[in-house]
Coordinates of C-alpha atoms in Angstrom, one line a residue:
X263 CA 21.1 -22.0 -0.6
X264 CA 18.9 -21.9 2.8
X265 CA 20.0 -18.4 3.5
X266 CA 19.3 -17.7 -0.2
X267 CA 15.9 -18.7 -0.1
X268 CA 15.1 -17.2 3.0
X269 CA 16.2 -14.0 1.8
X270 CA 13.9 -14.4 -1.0
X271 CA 10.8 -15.1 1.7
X272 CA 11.5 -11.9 3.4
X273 CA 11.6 -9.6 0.2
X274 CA 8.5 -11.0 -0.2
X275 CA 7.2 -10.1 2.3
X276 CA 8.0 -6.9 2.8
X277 CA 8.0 -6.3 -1.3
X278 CA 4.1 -7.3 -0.8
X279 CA 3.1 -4.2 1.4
X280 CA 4.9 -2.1 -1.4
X281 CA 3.3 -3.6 -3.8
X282 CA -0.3 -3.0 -2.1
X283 CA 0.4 1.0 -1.3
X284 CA 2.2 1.0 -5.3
X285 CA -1.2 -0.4 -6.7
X286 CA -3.5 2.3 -4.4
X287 CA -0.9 4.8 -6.3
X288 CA -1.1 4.1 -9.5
X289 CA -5.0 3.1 -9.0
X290 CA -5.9 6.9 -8.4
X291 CA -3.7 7.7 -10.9
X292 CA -5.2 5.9 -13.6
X293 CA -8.6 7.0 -12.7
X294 CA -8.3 10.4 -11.5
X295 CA -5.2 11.5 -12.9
X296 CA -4.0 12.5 -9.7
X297 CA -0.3 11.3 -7.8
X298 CA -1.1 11.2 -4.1
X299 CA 1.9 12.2 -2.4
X300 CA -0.6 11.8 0.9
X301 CA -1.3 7.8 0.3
X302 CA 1.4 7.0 3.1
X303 CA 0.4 9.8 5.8
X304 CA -3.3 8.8 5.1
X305 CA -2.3 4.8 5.6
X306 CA 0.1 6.0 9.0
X307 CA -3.6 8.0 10.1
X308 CA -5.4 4.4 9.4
X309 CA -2.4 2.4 11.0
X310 CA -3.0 5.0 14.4
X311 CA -6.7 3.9 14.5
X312 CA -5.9 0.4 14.5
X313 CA -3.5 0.7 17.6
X314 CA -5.5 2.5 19.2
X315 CA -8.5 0.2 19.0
X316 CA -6.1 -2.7 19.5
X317 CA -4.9 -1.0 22.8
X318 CA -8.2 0.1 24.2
X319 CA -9.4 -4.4 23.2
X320 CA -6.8 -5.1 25.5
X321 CA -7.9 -3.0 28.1
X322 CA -11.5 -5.0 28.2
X323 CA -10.6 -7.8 30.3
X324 CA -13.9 -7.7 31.3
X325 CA -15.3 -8.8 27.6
X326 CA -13.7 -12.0 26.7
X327 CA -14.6 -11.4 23.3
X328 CA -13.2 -8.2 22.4
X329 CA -10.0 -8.9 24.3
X330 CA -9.3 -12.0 22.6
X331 CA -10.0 -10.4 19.2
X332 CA -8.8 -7.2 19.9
X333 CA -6.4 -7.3 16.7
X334 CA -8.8 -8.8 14.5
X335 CA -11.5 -5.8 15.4
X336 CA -8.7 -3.3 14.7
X337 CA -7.8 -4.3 11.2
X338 CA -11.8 -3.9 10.8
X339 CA -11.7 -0.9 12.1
X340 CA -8.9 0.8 10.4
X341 CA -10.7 -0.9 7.1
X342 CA -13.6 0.8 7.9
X343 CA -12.1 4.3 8.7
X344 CA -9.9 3.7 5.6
X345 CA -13.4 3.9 3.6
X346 CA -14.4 7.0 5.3
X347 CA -11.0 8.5 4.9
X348 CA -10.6 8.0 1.2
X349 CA -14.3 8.9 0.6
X350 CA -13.4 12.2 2.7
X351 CA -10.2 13.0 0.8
X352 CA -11.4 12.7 -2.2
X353 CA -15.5 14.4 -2.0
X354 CA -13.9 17.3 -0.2
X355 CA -10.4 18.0 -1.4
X356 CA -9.9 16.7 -4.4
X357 CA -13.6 16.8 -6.6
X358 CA -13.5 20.7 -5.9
X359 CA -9.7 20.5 -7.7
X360 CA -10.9 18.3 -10.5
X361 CA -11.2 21.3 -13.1
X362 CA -7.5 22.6 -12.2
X363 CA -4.1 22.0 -13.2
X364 CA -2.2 19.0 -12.6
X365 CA 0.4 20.8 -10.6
X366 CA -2.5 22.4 -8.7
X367 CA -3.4 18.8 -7.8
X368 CA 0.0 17.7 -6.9
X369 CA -0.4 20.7 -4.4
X370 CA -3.9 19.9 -2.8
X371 CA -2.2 15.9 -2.0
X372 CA 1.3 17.5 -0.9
X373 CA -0.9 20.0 1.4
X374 CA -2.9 16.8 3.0
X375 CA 0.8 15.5 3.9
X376 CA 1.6 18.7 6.2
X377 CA -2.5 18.5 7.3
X378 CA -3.1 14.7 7.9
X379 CA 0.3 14.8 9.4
X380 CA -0.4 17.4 11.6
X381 CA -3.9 16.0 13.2
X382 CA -1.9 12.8 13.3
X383 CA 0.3 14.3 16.2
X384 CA -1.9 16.5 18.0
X385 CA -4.6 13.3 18.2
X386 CA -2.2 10.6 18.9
X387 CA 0.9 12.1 19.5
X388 CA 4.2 12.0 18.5
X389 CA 5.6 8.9 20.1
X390 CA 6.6 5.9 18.4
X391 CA 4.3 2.6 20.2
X392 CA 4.7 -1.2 19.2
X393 CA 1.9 -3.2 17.9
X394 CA 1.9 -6.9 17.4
X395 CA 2.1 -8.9 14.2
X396 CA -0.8 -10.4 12.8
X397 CA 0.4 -14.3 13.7
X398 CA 2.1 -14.5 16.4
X399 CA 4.7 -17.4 18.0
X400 CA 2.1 -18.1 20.5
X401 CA -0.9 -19.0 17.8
X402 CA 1.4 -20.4 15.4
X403 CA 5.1 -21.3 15.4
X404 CA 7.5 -21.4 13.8
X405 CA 8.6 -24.2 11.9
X406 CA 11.0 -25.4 9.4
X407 CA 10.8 -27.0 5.8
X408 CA 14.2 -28.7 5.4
X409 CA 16.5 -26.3 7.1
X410 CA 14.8 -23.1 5.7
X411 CA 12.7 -21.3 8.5
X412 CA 9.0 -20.5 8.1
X413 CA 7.3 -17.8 10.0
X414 CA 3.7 -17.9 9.6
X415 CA 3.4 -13.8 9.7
X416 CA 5.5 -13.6 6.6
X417 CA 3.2 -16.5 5.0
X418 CA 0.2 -14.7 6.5
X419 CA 1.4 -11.3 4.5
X420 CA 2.1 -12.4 1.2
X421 CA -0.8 -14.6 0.9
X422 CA -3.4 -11.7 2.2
X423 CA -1.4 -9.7 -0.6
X424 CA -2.2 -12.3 -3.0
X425 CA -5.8 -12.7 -1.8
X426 CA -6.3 -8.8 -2.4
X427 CA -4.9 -8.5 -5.7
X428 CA -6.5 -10.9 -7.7
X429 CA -9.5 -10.1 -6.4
X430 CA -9.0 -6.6 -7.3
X431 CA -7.5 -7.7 -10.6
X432 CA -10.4 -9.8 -10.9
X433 CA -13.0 -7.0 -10.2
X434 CA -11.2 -4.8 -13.0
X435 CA -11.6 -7.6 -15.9
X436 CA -14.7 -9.0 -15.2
X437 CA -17.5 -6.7 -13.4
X438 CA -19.2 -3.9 -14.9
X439 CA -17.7 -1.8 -12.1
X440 CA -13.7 -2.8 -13.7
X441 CA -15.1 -1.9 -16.8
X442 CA -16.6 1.8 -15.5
X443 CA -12.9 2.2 -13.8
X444 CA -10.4 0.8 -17.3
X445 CA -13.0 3.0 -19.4
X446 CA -12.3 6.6 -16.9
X447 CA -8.5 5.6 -16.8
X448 CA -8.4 5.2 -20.2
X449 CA -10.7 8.1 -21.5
X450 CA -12.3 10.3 -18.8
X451 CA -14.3 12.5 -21.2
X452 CA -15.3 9.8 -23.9
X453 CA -16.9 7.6 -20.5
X454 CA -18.6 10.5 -19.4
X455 CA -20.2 10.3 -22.5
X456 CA -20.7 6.8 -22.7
X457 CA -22.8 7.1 -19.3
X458 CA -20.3 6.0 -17.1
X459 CA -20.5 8.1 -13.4
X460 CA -16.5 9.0 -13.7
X461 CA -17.0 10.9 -10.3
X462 CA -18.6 8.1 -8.5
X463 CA -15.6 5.8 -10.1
X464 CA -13.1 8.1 -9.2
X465 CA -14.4 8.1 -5.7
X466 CA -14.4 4.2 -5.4
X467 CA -10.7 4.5 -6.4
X468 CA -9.5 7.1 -3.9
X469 CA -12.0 4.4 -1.1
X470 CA -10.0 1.5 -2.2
X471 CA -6.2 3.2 -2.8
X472 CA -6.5 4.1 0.9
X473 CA -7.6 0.5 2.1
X474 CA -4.8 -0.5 0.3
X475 CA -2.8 1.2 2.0
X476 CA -4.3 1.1 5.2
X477 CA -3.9 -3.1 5.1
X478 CA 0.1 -2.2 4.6
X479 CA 0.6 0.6 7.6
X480 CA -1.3 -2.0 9.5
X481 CA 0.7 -5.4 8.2
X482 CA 4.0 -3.4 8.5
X483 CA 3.1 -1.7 11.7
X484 CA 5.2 -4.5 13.7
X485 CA 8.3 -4.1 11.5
X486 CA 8.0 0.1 11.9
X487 CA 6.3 1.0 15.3
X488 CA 3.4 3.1 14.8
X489 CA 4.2 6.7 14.4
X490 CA 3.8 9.7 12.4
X491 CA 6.7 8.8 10.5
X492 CA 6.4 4.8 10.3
X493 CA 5.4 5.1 6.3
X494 CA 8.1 7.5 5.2
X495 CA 10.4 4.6 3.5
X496 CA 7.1 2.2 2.9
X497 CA 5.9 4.9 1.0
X498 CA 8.6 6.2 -1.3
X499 CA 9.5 2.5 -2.3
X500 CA 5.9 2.4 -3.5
X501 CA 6.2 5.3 -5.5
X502 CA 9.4 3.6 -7.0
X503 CA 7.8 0.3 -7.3
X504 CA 4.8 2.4 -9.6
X505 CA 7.5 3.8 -11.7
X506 CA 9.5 0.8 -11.9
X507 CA 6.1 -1.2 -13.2
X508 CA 4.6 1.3 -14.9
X509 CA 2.4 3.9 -14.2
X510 CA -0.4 3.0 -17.0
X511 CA -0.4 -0.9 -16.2
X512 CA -2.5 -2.1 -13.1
X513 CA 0.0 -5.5 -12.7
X514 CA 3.1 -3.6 -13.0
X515 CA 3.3 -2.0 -9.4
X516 CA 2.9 -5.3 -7.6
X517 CA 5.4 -6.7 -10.3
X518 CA 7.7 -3.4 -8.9
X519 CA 7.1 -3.5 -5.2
X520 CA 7.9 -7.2 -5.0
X521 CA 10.8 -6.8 -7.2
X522 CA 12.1 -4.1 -4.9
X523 CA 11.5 -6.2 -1.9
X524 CA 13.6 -8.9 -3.2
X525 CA 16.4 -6.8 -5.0
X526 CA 16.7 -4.9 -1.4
X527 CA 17.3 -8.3 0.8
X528 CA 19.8 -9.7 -2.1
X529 CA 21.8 -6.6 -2.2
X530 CA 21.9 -6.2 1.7
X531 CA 22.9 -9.9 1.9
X532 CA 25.4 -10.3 -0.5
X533 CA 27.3 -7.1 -1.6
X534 CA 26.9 -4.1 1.1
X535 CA 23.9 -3.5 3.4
X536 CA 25.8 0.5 4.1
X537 CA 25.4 0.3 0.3
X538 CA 22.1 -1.3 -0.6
X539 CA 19.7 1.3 -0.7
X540 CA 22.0 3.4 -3.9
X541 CA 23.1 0.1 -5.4
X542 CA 19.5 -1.1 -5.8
X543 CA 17.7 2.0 -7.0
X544 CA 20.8 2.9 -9.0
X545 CA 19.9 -0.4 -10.6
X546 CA 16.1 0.9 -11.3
X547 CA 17.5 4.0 -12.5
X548 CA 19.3 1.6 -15.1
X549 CA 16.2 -0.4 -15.8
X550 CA 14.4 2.9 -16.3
X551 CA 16.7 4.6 -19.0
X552 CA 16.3 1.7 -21.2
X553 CA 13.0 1.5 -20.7
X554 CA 11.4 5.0 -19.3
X555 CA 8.0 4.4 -19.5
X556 CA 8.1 0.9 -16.7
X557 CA 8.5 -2.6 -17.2
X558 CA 4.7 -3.2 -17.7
X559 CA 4.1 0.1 -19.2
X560 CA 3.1 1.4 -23.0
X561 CA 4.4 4.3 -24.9
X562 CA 0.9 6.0 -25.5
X563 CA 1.0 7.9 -28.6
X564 CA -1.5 10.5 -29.1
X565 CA -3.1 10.7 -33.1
X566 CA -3.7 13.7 -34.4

């Protein structure tokens, strides 16, 4: 039972950074109507601006301050980029593509893989380089409850998740703004109409998608190294975890990504680990024939 319930802590905590990069998915998709294929190589660009503000705070011995919260000022700072980034993204790449096809689209976010990838190594190179985990052993042990161990990172994680999704989730059903971003995901053209800014909305949602994301690459950065390929796996499960929720429900990706996180872990532990990664998504695949459209998602049926 202790090794069951451990396993269960550590899906969690690693099913919580998929379900932050699912909900930056599905959040651009709702609004704009666009899949960004880019969200991981935008949150690995984010995740390389952290570590290298982290490294250069450890460098300035000579400033008590910034050494001691070196880490602290580098989740700020790849925050703060992340807002720039996604404003960036989507003012400059994605607005002029927003009377074109929805494969033309797909296109523009496939090309920033190859692009943002690209500056990615030639800025920081192409080495893989450690960063530390948001707790660690020496600011907080670890400790046990009964004979199950606790480490405070893991806590740390799925409680920032938390934090950040029901305050989002609180922002969509209750403020004017939530009501501005359900109205363009649900009808682009009839809010337009109503008065609502849809680009101004859509550009809130690319800001926010790639802070999402940019809190993961950072969170998962220990478990990964930081490289130009440390959000290959992070962000493919997200994509799975938006499917698996539902593409049209806003609670369904975290729903998916921790479901993922746990149903990877279980698998692993009891049944294969060589075997985990086709047994469990052969086991979505299942979920997903009987029911296509996610397991938060609606059928939408157009009138005519």
């Amino acid at each position: 039972m202790t090794s069951f319930i451990q396993i269960i802590i550590s899906g969690l905590e690693t099913g919580s950074l998929y379900a932050l990069a699912a909900l930056g998915v599905v959040l651009i998709y709702r609004v704009s109507g666009v899949t960004n294929f880019a969200q991981g190589e935008m949150a690995m660009f984010s995740s390389f601006v952290a570590f290298t503000v982290w490294r250069r705070g450890l460098e300035q011995t000579a400033h008590p301050f910034i050494y001691n919260n070196a880490y602290v000022i580098a989740f700020i700072a790849a925050i703060v980029f992340a807002i720039f980034f996604g404003f960036v993204v989507e003012r400059f790449f994605i607005r002029p593509a927003s009377r074109g096809s929805m494969v033309g689209k797909m296109i523009v976010t496939l090309g920033l893989i190859m692009i943002v990838n690209g500056v990615a190594g030639a800025i920081f190179g192409t080495d893989s380089h450690f960063m530390r985990r948001a707790i660690t052993p020496d600011m907080i042990e670890h400790f046990y409850i009964g004979d199950v161990l606790i480490r405070p990172n893991a806590i740390f994680i799925i409680l920032i998740t938390l934090v950040i999704m029901s305050v989002l989730f609180y922002i969509i059903k209750n403020t004017m703004f939530g009501i501005a971003i359900r109205a363009t995901a649900q009808n682009e053209g009839a809010a337009r109409l109503m008065g609502i800014p849809t680009s101004k909305v859509s550009s809130a949602a690319w800001i926010l998608a790639t802070v999402l994301g940019a809190v993961a690459g950072v969170l998962i950065a220990p478990a990964t190294n930081v490289s130009t390929n440390m959000m290959a796996d992070v962000h493919l499960k997200s994509f799975i975890a938006a499917v698996l929720g539902g593409f049209n429900s806003f609670i369904g990706p975290v729903v998916g990504g921790l479901m993922i996180g746990v149903l990877n872990n279980l698998v692993g532990m009891y049944i294969s680990l060589k075997w985990r990664t086709v047994i469990v998504y052969g086991f979505l695949i299942l979920i997903l024939i009987f029911k296509p459209e996610g397991i938060f998602g609606k059928v939408m049926r157009k009138k005519v």
